[in-house]
GROMACS .gro file of C-alpha atoms in nm:
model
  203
    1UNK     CA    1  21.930  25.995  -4.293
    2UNK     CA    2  21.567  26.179  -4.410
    3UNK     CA    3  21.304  25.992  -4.266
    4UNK     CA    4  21.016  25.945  -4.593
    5UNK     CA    5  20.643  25.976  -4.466
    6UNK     CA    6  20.386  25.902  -4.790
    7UNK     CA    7  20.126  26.161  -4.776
    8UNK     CA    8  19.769  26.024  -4.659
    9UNK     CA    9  19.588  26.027  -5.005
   10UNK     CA   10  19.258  26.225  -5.078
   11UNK     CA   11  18.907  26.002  -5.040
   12UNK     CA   12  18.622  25.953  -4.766
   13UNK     CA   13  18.703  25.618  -4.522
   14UNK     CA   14  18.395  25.404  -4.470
   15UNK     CA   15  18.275  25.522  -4.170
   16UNK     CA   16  18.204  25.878  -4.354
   17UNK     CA   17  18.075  25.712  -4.608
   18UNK     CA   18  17.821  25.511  -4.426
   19UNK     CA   19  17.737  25.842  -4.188
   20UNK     CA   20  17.707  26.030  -4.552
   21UNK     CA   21  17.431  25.778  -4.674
   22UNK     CA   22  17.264  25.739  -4.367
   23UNK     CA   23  17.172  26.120  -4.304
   24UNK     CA   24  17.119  26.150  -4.708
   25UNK     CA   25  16.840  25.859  -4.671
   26UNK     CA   26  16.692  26.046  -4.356
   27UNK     CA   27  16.664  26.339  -4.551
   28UNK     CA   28  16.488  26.191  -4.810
   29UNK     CA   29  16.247  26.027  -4.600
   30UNK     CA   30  16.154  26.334  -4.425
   31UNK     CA   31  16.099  26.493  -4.763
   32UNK     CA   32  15.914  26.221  -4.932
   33UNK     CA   33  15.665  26.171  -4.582
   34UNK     CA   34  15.585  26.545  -4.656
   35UNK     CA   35  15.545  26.517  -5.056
   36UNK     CA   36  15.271  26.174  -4.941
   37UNK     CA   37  15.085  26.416  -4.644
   38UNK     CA   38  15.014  26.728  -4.920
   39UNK     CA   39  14.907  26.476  -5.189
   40UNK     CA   40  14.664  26.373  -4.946
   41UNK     CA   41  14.532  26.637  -4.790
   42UNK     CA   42  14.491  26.768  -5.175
   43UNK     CA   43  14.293  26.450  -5.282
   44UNK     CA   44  14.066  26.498  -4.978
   45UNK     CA   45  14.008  26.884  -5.087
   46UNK     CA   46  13.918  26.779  -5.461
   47UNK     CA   47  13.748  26.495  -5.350
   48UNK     CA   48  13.403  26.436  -5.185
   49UNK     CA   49  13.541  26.465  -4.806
   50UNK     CA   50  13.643  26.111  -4.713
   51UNK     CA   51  13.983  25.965  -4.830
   52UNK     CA   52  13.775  25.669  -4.962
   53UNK     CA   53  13.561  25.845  -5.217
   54UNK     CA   54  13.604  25.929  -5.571
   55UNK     CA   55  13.764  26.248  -5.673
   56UNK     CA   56  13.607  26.496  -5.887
   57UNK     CA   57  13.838  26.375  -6.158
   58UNK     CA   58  13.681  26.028  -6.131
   59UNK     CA   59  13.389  26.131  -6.119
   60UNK     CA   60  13.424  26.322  -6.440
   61UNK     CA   61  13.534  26.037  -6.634
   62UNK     CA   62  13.271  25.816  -6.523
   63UNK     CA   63  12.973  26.029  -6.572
   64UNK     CA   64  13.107  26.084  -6.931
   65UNK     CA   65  13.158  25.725  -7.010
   66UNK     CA   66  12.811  25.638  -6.886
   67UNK     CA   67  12.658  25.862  -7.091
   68UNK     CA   68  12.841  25.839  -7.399
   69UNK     CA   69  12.781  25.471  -7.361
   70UNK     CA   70  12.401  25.534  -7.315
   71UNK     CA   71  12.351  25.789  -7.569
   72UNK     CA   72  12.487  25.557  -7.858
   73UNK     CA   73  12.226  25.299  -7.751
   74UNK     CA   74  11.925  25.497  -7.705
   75UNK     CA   75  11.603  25.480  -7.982
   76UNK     CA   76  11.444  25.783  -7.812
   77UNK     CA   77  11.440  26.051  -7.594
   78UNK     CA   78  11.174  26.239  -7.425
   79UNK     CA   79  11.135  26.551  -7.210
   80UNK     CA   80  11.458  26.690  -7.291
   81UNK     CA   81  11.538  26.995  -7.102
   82UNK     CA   82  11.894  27.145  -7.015
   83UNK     CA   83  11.913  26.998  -6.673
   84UNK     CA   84  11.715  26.672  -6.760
   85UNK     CA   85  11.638  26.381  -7.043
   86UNK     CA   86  11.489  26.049  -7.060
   87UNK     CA   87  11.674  25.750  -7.281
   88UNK     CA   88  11.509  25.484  -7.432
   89UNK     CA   89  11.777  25.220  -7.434
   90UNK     CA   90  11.775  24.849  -7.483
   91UNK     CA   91  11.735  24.614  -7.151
   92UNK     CA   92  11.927  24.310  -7.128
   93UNK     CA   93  11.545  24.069  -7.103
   94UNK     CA   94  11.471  24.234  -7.413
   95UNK     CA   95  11.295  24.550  -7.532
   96UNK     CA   96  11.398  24.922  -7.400
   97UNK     CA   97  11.426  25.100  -7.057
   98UNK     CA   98  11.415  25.431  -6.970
   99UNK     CA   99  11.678  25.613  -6.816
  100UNK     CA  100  11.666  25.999  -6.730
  101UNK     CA  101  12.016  26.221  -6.603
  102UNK     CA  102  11.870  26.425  -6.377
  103UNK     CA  103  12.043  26.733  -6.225
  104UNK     CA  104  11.936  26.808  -5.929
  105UNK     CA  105  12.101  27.188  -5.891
  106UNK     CA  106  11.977  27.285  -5.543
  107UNK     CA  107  12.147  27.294  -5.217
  108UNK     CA  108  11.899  27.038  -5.074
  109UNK     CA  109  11.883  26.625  -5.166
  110UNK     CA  110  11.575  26.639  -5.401
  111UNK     CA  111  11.296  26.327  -5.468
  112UNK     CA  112  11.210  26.302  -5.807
  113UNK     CA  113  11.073  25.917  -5.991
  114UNK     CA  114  11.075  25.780  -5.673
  115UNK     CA  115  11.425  25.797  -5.594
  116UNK     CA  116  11.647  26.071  -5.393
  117UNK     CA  117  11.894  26.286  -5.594
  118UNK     CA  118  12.190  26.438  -5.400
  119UNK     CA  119  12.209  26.810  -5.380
  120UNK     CA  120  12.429  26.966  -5.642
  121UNK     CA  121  12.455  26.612  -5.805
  122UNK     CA  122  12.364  26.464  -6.155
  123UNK     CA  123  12.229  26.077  -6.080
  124UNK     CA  124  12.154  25.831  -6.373
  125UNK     CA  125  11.794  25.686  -6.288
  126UNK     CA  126  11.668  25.359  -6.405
  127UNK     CA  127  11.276  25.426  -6.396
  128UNK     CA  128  11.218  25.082  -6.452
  129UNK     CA  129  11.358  24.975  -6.144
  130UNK     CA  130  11.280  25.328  -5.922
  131UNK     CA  131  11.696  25.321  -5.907
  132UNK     CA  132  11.946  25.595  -5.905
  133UNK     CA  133  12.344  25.572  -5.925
  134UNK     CA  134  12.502  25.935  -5.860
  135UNK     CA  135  12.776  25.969  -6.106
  136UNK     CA  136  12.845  26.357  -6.002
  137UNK     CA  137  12.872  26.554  -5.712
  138UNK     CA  138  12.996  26.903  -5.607
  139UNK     CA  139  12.849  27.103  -5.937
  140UNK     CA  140  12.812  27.426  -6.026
  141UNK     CA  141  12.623  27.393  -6.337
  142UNK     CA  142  12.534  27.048  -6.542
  143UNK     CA  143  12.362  27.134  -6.935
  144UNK     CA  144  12.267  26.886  -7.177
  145UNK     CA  145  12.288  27.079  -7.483
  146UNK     CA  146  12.102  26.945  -7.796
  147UNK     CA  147  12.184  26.972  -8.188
  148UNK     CA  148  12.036  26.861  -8.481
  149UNK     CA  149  12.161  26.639  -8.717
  150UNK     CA  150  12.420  26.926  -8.919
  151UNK     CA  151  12.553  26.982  -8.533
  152UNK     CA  152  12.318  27.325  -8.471
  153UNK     CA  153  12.219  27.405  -8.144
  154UNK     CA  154  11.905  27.422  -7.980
  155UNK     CA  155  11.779  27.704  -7.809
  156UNK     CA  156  11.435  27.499  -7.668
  157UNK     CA  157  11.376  27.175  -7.685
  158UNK     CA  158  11.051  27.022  -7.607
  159UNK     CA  159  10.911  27.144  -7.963
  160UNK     CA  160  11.196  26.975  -8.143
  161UNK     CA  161  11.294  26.638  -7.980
  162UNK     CA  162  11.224  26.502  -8.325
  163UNK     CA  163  11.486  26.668  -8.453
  164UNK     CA  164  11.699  26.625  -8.195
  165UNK     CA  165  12.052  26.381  -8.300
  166UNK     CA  166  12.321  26.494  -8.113
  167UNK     CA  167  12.396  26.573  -7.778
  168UNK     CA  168  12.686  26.696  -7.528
  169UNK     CA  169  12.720  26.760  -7.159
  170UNK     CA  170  12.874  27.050  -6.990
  171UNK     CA  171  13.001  26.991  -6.609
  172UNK     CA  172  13.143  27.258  -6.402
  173UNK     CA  173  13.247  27.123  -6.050
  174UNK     CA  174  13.431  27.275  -5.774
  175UNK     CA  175  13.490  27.085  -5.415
  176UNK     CA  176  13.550  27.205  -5.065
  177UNK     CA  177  13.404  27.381  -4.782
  178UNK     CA  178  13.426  27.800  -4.852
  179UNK     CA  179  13.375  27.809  -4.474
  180UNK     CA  180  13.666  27.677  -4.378
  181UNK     CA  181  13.864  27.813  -4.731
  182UNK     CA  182  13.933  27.469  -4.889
  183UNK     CA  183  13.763  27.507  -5.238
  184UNK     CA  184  13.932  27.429  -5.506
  185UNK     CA  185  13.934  27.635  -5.849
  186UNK     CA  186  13.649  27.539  -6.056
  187UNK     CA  187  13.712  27.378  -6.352
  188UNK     CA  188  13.477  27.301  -6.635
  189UNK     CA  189  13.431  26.992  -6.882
  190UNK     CA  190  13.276  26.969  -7.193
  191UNK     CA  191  13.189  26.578  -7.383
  192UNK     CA  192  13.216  26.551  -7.756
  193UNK     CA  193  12.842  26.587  -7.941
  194UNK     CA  194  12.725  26.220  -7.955
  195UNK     CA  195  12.569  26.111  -8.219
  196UNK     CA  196  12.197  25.966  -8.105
  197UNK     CA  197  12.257  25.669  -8.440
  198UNK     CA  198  11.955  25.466  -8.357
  199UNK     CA  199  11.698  25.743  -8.291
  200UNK     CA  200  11.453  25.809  -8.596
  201UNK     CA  201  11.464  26.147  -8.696
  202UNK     CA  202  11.092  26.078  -8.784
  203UNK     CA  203  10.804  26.007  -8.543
   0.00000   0.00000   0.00000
């Protein structure tokens, strides 16, 4: 009489199963802690130093919007130069205000209209008020560059802010300490000409 055994079939029990997914998820966990720790330590590098503070990709965007938004409201401009230029834009009690971009490109904080200017920084200054909100840090260069109204560029501009109806601004920015060899690669940024539709082209 032949004694029939049924062969064990092919498959993982539970137990493996369970021991499978629990060292899969530790893996993952180990990789994804890592993955969080390098995205921080980059955002700290391409930021301003503290975890907290805007990134030089924020700050891009908000400088630009700021002065696209003031650009399209201003009547006038005065003492345009490439690192400076006063707007003439409406205030919400009525009439205009003036407010100048100011680049201050020195390695020092610098005190211009009564107000203190980061160094390396472009800061939005209400001279009405004697205020300042720094929109940029960590530049290398910030130009205003000026056109006339068939998009031709200045070469001066104090001679010909008459003529003066379009305007763009050229960041280049790059953050970290060379000293202890965390700079990032400097990138550059370039607005669209905006279109100055309420100044006069006459005086």
């Amino acid at each position: 009489m032949s004694l029939y055994s049924p062969s064990r079939s092919a498959g993982f029990t539970l137990v493996e199963l369970f021991v499978g997914v629990s060292l899969s998820m530790m893996v993952m966990a180990a990789v994804l802690s890592s993955y969080v720790f390098v995205a921080r330590s980059y955002a700290r590098t391409i930021g301003l130093g503290l975890p907290n503070e805007p990134t030089l990709g924020t700050q891009d965007r908000r400088t630009l919007a700021a002065f696209a938004q003031d650009v399209q409201m201003a009547s006038a401009i005065s003492s345009p130069t490439s690192s400076e230029i006063t707007l003439a834009v409406p205030h919400r009690t009525g009439g205009t205000k003036n407010i100048t971009y100011y680049y201050n490109d020195t390695a020092t904080a610098a005190s211009v209209y009564g107000v203190t200017v980061p160094a390396n920084a472009l800061a939005r200054i209400d001279r009405n008020t004697s205020t300042a909100l720094t929109l940029h840090t960590s530049l290398l260069t910030c130009t205003f560059i000026y056109y006339d109204a068939f998009a031709n560029p200045y070469m001066t501009y104090a001679d010909y802010a008459i003529g003066i109806k379009q305007i763009s601004l050229a960041l280049t920015a790059q953050a970290g300490n060379p000293a202890t060899n965390t700079q990032t690669k400097a990138y550059s940024v370039t607005s669209p000409r905006h279109i100055f539709r309420n100044k006069s082209l006459l005086p």
